[in-house]
JSON list of C-alpha atoms in Angstrom, two decimals:
[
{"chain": "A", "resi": 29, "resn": "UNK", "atom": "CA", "xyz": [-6.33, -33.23, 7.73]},
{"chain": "A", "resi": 30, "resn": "UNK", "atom": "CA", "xyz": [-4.05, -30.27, 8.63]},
{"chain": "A", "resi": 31, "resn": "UNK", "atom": "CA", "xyz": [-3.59, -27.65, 5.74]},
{"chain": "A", "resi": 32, "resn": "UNK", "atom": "CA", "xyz": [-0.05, -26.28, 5.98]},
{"chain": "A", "resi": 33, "resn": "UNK", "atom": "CA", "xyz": [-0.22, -22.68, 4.72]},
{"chain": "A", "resi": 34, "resn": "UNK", "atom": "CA", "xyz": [3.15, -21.03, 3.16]},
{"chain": "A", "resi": 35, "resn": "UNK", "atom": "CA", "xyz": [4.59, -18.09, 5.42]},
{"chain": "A", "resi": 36, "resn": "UNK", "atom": "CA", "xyz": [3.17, -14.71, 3.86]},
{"chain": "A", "resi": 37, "resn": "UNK", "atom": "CA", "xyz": [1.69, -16.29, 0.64]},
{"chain": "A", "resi": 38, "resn": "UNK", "atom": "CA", "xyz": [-1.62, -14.72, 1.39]},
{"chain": "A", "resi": 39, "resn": "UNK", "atom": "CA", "xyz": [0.10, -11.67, 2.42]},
{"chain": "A", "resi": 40, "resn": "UNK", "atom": "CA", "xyz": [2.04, -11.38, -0.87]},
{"chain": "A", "resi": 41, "resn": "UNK", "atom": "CA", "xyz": [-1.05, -12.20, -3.03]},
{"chain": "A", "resi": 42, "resn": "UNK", "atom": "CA", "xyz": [-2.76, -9.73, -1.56]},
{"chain": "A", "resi": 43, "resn": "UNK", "atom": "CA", "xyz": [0.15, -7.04, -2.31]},
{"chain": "A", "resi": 44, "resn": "UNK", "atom": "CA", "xyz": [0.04, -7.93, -5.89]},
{"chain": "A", "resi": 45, "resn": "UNK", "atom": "CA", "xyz": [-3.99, -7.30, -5.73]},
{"chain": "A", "resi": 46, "resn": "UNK", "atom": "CA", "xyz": [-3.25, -4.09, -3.93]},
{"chain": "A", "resi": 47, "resn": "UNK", "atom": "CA", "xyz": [-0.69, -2.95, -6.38]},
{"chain": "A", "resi": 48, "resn": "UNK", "atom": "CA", "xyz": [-3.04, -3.78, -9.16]},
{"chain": "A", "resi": 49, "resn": "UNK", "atom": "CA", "xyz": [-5.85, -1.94, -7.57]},
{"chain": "A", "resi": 50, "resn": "UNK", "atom": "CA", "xyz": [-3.82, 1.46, -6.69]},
{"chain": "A", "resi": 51, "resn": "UNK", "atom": "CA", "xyz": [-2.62, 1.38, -10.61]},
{"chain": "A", "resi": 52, "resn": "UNK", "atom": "CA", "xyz": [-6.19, 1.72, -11.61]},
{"chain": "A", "resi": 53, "resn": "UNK", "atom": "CA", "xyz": [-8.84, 4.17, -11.69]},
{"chain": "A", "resi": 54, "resn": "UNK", "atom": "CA", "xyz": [-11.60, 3.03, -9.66]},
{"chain": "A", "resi": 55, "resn": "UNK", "atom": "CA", "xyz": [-12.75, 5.04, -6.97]},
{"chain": "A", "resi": 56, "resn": "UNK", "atom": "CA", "xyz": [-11.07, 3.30, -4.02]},
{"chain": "A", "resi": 57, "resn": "UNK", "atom": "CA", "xyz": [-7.64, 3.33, -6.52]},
{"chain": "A", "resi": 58, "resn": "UNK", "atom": "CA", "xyz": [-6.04, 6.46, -4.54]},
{"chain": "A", "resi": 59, "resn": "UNK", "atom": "CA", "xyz": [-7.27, 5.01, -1.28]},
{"chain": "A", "resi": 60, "resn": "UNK", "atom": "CA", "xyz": [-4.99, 1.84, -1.60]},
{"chain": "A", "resi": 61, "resn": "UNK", "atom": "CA", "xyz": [-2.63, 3.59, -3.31]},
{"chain": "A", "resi": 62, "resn": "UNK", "atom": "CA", "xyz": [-2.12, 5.78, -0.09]},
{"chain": "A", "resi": 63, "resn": "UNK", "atom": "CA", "xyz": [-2.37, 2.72, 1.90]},
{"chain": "A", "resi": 64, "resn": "UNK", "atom": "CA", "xyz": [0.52, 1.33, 0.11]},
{"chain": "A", "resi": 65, "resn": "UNK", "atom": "CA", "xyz": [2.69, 4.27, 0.07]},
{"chain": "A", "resi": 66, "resn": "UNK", "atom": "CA", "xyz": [2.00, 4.73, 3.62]},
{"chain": "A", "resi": 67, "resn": "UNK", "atom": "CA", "xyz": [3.69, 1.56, 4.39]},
{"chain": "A", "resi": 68, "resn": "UNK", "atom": "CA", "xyz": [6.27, 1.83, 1.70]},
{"chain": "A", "resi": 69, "resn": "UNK", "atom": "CA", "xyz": [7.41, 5.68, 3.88]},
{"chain": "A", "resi": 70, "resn": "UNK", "atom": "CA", "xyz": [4.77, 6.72, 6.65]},
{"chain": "A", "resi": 71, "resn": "UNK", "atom": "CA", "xyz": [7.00, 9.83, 7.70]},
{"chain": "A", "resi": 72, "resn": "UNK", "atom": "CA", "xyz": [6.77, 11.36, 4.11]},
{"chain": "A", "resi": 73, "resn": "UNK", "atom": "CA", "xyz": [3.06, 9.62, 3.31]},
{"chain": "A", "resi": 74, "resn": "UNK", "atom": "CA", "xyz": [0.89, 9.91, 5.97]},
{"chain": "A", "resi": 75, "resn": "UNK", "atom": "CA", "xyz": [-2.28, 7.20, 5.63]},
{"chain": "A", "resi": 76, "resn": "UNK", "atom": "CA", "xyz": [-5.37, 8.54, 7.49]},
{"chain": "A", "resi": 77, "resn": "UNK", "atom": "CA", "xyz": [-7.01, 5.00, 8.72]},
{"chain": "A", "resi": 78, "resn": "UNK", "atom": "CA", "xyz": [-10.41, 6.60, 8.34]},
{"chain": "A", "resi": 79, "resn": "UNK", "atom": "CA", "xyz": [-9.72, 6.17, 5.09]},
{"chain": "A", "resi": 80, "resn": "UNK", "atom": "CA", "xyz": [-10.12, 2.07, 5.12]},
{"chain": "A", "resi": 81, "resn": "UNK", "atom": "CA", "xyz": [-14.32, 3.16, 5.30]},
{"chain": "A", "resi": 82, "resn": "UNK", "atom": "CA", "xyz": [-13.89, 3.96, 0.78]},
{"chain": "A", "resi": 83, "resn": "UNK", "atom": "CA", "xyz": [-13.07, 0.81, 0.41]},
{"chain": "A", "resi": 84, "resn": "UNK", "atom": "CA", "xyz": [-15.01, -2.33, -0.47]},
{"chain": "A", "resi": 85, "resn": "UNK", "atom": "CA", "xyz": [-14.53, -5.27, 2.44]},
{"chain": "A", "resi": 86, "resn": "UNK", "atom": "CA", "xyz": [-12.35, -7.54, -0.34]},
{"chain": "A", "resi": 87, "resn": "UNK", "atom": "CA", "xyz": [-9.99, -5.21, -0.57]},
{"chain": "A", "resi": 88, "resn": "UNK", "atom": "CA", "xyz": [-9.59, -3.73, 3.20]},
{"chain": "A", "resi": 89, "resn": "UNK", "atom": "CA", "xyz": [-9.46, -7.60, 3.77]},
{"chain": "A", "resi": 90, "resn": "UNK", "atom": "CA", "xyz": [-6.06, -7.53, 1.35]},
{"chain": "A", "resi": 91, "resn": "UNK", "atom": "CA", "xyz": [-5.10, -4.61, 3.03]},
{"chain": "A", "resi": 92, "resn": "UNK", "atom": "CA", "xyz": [-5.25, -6.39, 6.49]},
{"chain": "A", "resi": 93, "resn": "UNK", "atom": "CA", "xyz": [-3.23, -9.70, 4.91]},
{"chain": "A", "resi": 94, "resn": "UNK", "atom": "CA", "xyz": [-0.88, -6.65, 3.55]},
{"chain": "A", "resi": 95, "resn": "UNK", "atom": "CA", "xyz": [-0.55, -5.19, 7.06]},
{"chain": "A", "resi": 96, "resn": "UNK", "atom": "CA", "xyz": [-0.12, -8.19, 8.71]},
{"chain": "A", "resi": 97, "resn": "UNK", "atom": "CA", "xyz": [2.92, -9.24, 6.10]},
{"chain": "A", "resi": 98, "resn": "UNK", "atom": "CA", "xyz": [4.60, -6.34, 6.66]},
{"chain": "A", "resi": 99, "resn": "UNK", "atom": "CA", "xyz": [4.59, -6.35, 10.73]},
{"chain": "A", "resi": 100, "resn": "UNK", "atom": "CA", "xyz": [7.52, -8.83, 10.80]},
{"chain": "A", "resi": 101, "resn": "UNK", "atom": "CA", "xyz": [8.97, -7.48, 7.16]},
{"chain": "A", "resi": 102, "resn": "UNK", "atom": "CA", "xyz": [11.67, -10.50, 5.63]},
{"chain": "A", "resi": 103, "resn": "UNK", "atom": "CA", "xyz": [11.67, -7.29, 2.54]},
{"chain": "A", "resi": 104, "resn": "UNK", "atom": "CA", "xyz": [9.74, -4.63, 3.02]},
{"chain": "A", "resi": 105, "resn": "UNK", "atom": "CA", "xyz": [6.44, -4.20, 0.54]},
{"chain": "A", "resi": 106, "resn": "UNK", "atom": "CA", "xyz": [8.41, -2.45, -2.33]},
{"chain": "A", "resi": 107, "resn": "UNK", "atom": "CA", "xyz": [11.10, -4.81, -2.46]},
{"chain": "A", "resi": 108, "resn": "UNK", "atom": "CA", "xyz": [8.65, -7.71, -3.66]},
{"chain": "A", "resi": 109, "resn": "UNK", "atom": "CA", "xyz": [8.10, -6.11, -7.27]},
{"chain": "A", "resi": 110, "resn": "UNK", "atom": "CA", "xyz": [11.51, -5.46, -9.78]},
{"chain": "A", "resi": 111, "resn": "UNK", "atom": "CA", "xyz": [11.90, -1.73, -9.74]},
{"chain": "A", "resi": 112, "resn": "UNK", "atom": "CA", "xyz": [9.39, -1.51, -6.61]},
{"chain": "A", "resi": 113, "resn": "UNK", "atom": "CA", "xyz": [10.63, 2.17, -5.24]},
{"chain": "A", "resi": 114, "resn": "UNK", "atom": "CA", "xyz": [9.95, 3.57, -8.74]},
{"chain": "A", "resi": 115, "resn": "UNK", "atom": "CA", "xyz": [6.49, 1.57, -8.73]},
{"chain": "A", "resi": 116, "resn": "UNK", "atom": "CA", "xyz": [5.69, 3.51, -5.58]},
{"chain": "A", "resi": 117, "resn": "UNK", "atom": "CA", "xyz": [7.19, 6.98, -6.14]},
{"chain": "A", "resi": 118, "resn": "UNK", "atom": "CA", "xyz": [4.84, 6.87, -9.41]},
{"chain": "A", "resi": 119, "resn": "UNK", "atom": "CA", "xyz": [1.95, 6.00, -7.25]},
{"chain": "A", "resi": 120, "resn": "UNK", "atom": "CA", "xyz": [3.04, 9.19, -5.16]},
{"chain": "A", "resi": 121, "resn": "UNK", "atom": "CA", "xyz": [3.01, 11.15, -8.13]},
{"chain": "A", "resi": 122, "resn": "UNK", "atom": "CA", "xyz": [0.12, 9.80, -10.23]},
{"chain": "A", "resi": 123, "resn": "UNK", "atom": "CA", "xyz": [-2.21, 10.20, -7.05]},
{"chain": "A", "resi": 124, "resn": "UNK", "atom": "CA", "xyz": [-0.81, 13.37, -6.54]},
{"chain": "A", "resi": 125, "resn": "UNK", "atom": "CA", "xyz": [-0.09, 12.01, -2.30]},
{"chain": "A", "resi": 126, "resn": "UNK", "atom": "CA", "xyz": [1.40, 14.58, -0.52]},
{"chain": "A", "resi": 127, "resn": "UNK", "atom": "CA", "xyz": [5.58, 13.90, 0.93]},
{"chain": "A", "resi": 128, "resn": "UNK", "atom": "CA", "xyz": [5.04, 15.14, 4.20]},
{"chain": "A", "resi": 129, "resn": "UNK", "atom": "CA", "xyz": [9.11, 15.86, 3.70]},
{"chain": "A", "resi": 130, "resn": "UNK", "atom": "CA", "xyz": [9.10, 18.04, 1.55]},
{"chain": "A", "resi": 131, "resn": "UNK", "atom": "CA", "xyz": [8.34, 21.52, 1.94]},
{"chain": "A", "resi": 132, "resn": "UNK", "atom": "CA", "xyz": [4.76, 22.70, 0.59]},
{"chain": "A", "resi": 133, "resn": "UNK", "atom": "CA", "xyz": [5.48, 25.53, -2.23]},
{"chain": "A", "resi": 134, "resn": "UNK", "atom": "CA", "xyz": [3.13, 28.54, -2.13]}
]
């Protein structure tokens, strides 16, 4: 028997974990929080893939499902949540993630 699986289901399971996660206050919370963001903008949040070692295999497995939905983007990751660019400028600015576009303030 053949198992038909739906085109970015896992993917977009996996963004709701990941969303979940980087609203949190684990340990790993900023990590995937950056992750996210990165994809969301990479020019103004840079994500240092290094940084896939904090986190527990689960969740770099989401973030792979993640990655792999947003390759070929029908929306991109934002767009999946109501209000999604104000979900992920909060992460920005709850995780205190540097815009890369903005200029740093001495």
């Amino acid at each position: 028997m053949t198992t038909t699986k739906k085109p970015n289901g896992d993917g977009v399971d996996a963004l709701v974990r990941l969303l979940r996660i980087a609203q949190g206050h684990s340990g790993q919370c900023r990590y995937v929080a950056s992750f996210l963001l990165g994809l969301y903008n990479g020019n103004r949040f840079k994500f240092d893939l290094t940084d896939f070692r904090c986190l527990d295999r689960n969740i770099f497995e989401d973030c792979m499902e993640v990655l792999n939905l947003d390759y070929r983007p029908a929306v991109e990751v934002h767009m999946y949540f109501k209000n999604g660019g104000a979900i992920w400028e909060r992460l920005a600015e709850d995780w205190n993630i540097r815009d890369y576009t903005r200029e740093v303030v001495r």
